[in-house]
GROMACS .gro file of C-alpha atoms in nm:
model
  316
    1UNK     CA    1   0.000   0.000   0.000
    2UNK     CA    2   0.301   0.243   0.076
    3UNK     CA    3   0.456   0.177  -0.230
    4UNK     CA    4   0.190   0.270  -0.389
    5UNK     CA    5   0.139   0.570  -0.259
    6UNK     CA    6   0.498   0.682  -0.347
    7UNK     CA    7   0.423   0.585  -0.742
    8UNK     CA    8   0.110   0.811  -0.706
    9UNK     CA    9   0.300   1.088  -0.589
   10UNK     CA   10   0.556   1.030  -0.838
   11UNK     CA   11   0.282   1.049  -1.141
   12UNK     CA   12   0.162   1.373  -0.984
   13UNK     CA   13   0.508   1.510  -0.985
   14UNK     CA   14   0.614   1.380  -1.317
   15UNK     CA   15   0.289   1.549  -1.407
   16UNK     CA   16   0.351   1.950  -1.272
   17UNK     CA   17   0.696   1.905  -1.421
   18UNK     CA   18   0.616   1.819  -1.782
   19UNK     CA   19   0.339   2.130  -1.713
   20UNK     CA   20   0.505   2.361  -1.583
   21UNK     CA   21   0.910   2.338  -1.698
   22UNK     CA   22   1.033   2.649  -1.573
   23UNK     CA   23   1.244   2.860  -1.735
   24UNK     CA   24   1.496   2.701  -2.008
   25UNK     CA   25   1.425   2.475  -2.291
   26UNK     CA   26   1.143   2.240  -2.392
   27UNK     CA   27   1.318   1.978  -2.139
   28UNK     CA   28   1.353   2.201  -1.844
   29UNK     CA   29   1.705   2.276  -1.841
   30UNK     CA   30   1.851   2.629  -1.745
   31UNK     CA   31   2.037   2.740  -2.103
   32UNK     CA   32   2.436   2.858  -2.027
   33UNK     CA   33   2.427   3.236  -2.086
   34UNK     CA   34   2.512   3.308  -2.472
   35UNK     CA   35   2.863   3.491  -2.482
   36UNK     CA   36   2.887   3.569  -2.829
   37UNK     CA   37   3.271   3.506  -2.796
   38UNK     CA   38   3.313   3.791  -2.511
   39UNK     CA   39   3.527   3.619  -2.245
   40UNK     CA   40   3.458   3.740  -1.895
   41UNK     CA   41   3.771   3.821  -1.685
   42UNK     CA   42   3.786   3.687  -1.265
   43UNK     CA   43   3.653   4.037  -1.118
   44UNK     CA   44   3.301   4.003  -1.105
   45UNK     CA   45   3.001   4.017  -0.826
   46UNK     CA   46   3.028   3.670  -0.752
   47UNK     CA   47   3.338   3.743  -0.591
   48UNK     CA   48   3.333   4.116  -0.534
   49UNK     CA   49   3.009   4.276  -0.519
   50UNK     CA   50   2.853   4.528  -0.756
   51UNK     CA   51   3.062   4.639  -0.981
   52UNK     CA   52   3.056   5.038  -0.947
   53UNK     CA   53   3.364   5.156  -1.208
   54UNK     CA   54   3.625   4.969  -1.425
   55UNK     CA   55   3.837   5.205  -1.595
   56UNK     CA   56   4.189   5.186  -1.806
   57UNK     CA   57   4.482   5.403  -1.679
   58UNK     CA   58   4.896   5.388  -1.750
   59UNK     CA   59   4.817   5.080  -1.941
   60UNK     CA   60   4.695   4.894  -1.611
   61UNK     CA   61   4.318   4.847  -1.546
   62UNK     CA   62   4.141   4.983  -1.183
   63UNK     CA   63   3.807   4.900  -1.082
   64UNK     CA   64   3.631   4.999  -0.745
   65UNK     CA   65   3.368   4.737  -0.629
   66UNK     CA   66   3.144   4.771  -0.355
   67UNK     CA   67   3.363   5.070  -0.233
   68UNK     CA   68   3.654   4.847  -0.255
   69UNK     CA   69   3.931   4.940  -0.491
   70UNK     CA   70   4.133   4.704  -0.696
   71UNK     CA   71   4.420   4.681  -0.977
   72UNK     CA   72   4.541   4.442  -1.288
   73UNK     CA   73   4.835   4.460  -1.465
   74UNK     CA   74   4.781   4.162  -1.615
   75UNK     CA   75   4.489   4.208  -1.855
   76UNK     CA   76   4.232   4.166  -1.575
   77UNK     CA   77   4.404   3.846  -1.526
   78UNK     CA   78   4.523   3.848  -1.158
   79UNK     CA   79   4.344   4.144  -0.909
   80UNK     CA   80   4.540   4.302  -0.617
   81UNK     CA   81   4.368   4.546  -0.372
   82UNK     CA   82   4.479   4.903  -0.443
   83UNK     CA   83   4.317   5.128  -0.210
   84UNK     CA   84   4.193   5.136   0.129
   85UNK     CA   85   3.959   5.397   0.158
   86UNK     CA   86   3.579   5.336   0.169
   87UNK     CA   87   3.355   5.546   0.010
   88UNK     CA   88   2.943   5.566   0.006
   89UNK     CA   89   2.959   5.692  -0.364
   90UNK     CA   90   3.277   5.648  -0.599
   91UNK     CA   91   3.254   5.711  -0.973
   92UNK     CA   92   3.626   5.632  -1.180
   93UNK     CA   93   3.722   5.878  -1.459
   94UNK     CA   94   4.060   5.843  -1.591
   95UNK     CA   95   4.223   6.052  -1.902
   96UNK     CA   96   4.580   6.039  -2.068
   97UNK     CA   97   4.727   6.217  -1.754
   98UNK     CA   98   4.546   6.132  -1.422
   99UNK     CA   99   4.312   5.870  -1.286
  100UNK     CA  100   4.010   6.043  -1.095
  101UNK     CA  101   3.771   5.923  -0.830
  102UNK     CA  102   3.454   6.154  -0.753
  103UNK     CA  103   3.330   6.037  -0.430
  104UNK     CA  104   3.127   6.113  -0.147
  105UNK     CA  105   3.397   6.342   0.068
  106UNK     CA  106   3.512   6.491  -0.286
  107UNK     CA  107   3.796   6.408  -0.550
  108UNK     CA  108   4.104   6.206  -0.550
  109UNK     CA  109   4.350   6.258  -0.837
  110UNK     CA  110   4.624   6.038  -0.915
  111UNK     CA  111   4.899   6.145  -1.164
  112UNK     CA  112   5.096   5.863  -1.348
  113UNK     CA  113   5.390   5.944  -1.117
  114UNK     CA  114   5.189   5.845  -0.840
  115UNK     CA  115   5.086   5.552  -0.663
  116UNK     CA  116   4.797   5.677  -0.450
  117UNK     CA  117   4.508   5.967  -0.518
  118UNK     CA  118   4.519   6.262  -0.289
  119UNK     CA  119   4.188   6.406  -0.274
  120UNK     CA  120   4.204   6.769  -0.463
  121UNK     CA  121   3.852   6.919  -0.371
  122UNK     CA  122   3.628   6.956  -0.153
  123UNK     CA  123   3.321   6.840  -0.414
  124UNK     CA  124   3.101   6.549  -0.340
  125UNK     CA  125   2.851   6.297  -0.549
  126UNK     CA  126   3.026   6.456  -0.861
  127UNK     CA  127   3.064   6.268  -1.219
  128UNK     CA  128   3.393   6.358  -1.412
  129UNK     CA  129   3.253   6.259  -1.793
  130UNK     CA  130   3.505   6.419  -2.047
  131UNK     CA  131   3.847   6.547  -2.039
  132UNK     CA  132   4.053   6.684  -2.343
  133UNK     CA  133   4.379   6.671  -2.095
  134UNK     CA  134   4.379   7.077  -2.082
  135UNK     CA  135   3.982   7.095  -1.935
  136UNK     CA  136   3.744   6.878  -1.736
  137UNK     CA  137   3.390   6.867  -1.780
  138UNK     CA  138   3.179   6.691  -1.464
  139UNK     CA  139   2.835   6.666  -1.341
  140UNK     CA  140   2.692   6.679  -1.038
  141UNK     CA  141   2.263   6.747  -0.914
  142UNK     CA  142   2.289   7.061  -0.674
  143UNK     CA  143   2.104   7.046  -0.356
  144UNK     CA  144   1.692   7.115  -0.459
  145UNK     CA  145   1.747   7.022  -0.802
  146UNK     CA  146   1.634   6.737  -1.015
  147UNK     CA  147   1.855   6.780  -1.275
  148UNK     CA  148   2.218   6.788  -1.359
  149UNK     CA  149   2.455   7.080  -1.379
  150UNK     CA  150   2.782   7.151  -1.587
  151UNK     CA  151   3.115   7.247  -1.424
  152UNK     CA  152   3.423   7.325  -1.581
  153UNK     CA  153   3.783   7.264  -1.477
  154UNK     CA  154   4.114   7.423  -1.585
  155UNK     CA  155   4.337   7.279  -1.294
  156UNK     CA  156   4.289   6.899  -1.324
  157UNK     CA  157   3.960   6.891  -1.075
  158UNK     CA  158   4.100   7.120  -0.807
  159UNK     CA  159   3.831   7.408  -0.863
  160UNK     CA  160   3.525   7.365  -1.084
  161UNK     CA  161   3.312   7.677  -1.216
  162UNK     CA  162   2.941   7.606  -1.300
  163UNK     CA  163   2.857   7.664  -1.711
  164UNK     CA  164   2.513   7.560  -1.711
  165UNK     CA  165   2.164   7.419  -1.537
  166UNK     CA  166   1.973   7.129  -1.681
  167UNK     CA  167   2.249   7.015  -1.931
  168UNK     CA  168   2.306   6.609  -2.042
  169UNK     CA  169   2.560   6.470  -2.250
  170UNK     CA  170   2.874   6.652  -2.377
  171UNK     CA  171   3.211   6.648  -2.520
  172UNK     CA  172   3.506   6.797  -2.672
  173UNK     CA  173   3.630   6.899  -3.022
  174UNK     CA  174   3.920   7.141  -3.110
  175UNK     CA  175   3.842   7.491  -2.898
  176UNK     CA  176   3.490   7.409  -2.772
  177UNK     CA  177   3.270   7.215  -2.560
  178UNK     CA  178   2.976   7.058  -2.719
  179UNK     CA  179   2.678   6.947  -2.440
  180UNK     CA  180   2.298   6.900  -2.453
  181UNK     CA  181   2.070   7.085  -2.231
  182UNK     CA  182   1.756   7.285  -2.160
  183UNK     CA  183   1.936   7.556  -2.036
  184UNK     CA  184   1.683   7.825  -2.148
  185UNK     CA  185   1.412   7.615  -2.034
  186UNK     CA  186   1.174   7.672  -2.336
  187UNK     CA  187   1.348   7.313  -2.467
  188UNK     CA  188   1.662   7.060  -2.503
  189UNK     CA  189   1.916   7.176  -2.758
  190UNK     CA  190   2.298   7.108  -2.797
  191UNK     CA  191   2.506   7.405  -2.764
  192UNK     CA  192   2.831   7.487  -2.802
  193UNK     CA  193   3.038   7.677  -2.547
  194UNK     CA  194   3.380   7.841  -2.620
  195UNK     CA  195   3.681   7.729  -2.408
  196UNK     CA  196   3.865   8.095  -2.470
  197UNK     CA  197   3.582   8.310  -2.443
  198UNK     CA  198   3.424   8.154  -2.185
  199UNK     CA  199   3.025   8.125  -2.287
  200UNK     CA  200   2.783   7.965  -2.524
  201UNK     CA  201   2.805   8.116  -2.824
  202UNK     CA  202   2.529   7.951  -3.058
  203UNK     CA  203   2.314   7.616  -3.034
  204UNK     CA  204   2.346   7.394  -3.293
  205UNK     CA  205   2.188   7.122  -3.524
  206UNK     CA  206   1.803   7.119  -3.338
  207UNK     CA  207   1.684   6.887  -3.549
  208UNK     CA  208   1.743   6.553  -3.318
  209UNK     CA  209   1.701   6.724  -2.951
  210UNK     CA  210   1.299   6.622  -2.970
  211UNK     CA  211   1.410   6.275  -2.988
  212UNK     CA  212   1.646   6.286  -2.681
  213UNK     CA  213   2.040   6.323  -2.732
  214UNK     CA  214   2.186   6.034  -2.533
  215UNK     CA  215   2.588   6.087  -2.617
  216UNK     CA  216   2.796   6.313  -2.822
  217UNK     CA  217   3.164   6.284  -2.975
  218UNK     CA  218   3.414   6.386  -3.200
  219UNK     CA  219   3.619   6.170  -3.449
  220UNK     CA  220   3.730   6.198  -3.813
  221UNK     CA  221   3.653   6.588  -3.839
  222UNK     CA  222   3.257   6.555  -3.739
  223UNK     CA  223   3.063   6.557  -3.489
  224UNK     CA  224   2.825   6.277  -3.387
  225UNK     CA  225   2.550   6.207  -3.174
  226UNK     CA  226   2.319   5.918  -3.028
  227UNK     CA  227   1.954   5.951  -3.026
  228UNK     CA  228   1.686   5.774  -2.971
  229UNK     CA  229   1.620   5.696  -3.352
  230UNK     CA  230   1.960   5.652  -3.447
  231UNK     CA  231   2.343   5.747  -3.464
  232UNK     CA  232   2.406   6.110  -3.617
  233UNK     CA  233   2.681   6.350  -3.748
  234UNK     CA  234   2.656   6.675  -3.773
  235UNK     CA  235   2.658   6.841  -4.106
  236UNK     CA  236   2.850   7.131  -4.100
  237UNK     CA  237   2.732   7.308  -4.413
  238UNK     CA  238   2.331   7.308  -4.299
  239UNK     CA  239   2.410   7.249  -3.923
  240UNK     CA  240   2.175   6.941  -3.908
  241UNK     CA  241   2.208   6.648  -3.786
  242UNK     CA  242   2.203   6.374  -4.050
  243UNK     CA  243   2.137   5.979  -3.955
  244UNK     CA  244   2.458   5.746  -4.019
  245UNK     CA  245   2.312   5.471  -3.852
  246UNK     CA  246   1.942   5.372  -3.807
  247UNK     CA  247   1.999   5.228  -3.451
  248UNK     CA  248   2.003   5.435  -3.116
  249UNK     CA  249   1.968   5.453  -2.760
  250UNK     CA  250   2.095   5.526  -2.446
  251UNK     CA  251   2.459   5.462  -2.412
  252UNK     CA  252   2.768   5.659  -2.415
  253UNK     CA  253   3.061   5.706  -2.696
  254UNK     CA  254   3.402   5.571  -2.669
  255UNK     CA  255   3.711   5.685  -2.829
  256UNK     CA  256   4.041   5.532  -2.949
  257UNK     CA  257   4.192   5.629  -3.257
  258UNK     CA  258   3.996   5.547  -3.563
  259UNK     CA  259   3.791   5.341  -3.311
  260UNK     CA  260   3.436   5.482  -3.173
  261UNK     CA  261   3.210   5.200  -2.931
  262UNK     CA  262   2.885   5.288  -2.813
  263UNK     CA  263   2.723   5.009  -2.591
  264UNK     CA  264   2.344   5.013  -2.649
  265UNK     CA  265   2.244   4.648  -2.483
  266UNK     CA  266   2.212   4.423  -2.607
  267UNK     CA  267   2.468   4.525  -2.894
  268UNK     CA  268   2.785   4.695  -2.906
  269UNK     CA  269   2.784   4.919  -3.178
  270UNK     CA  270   3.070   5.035  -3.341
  271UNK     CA  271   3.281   5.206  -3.593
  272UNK     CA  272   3.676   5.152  -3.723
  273UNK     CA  273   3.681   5.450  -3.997
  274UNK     CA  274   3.573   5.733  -3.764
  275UNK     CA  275   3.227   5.740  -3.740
  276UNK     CA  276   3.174   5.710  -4.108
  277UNK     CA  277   3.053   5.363  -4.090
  278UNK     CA  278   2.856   5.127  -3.833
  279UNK     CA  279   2.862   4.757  -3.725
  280UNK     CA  280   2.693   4.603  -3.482
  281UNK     CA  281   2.789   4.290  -3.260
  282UNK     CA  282   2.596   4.105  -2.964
  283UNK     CA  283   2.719   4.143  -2.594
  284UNK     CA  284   2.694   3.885  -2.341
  285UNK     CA  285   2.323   3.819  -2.223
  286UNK     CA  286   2.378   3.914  -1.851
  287UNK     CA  287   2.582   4.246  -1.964
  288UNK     CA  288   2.341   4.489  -1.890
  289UNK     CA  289   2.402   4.852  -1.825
  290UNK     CA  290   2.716   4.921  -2.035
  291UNK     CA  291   2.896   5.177  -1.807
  292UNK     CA  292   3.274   5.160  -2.012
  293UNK     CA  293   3.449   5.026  -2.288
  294UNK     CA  294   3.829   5.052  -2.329
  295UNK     CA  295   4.090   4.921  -2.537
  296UNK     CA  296   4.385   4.737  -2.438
  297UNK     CA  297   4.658   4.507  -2.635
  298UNK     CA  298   4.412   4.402  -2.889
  299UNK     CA  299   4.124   4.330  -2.692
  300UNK     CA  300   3.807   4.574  -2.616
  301UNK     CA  301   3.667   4.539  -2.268
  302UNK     CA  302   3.308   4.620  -2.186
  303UNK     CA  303   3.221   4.680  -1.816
  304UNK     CA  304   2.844   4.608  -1.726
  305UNK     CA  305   2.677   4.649  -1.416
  306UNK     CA  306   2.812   4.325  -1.267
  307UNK     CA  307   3.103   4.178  -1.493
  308UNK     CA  308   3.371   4.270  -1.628
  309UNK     CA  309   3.418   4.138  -2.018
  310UNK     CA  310   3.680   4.119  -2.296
  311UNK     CA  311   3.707   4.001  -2.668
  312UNK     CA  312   3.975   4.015  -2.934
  313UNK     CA  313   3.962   4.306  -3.163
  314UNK     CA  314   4.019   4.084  -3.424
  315UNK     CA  315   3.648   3.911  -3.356
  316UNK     CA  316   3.498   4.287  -3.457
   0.00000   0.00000   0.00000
């Protein structure tokens, strides 16, 4: 009589289980998670925590996790902690000449002489987003607001002078400062700001700010932007904004040479001739949130929210 009560139960089960197989294929099973080549590297949450900033500086890689700061010299091989400071908001921003974190108690700059950041100023929950070595251009919501404001800085992040209210996205090209903003409040529009005169001296190309400007860049002599209907450059004859590349989003532009990324999941999109022409190519399923991309020895790395990623340049 037990026994068959146990082969009962084991119909019933055999039963919900052909029903109901959960998430995976038609036999029940959990798929692997597709990597489309993209190998990831040993830092990752599993082992760290949330992965907060990964960025590439004097050819080694440094990543702060969790408030917890690490470095690889070894192509994200091997990890070694770096830093023993803990921090209740850290964002990494590193440029040809200094690394930079914006934290909570202000930011820490550390020149390529130097082992350590020294914290330079005074200015909390800041973003450092562009550099062209001789200016920085950061971010940060002032107390009461909802939106973000521009700063500007001439002495590698020591002092920072605001340049506008309710501004996005920006970057730099030759003697000016391209951004997107409502700073007149009647409407978004990209404007550009001279770096010697000190001001915004016209707005340009108004025909994509309706559709939301995600990213801007420079590269190959134009001027391109992300939207939300596409990838743009700037046509310098009508000063509109013409479409390159008939996929968009929210994501922001990287620069290395002739190279330009732009991480949109779930594709990386990108360009080898300057901007002139697009690919795309899948990221790993569980790479969500593309925060940075970087170069280094023939391999791209993509950062995500949780993992840290790499693939050969040649699999582009």
């Amino acid at each position: 009589m037990r026994l068959l009560k146990y082969l009962f139960l084991l119909l019933i089960a055999a039963y919900f289980i052909s029903c109901f197989p959960g998430y995976g294929d038609d036999d029940g099973n959990i798929p692997p998670v597709k990597t489309y080549g993209w190998q990831k590297v040993t830092l990752d949450s599993n082992q760290y925590g949330y992965l907060g900033s990964a960025v590439l500086f004097n050819n080694a890689i440094y990543t702060g996790v969790d408030s917890y700061f690490y470095k690889s010299t070894d192509m994200g091989t091997t990890w070694n902690p770096w830093f023993t400071e803990h921090f209740n908001y850290l964002r990494l921003f590193a440029d040809s000449v200094s690394l930079f974190l914006s934290t909570d108690r202000g930011i820490y700059r550390m020149n390529k002489t130097e082992t350590l950041p020294k914290l330079v100023s005074d200015k909390n929950y800041f973003t450092i987003t562009a550099s062209n070595n001789d200016y920085l251009y950061g971010v940060a919501i002032p107390s009461g607001a909802r939106t973000f404001s521009g700063y500007l800085s001439t002495d590698r992040g020591a002092t920072w002078s605001l340049i506008a209210d309710q501004v996005t996205c920006a970057c730099f090209n030759n003697n000016y400062l391209y951004f997107s903003g409502n700073v007149t409040g009647s409407g978004y529009s990209i404007y550009r700001y001279s770096l010697s005169e000190n001001k915004i001296i016209s707005t340009i190309g108004g025909n994509i700010s309706q559709y939301g400007v995600f990213a801007i860049t420079a590269g190959g002599g134009r001027l391109y932007a992300s939207a939300g209907t596409g990838i743009y450059y700037l046509d310098t004859t009508s000063l509109l904004w013409v479409n390159v590349f008939g996929k968009g989003g929210l994501g922001s532009f990287y620069n290395f040479g002739n190279n330009i990324y732009i991480g949109i999941s779930p594709s990386l999109y990108f360009s080898i001739d300057s901007g002139y022409t697009w690919r795309e190519y899948p990221v790993p399923d569980e790479s969500y949130n593309i925060a940075n991309i970087f170069e280094l020895d023939n391999y791209i790395y993509l950062q995500s929210a949780y993992s840290l990623w790499r693939l050969p340049l040649s699999s582009l």
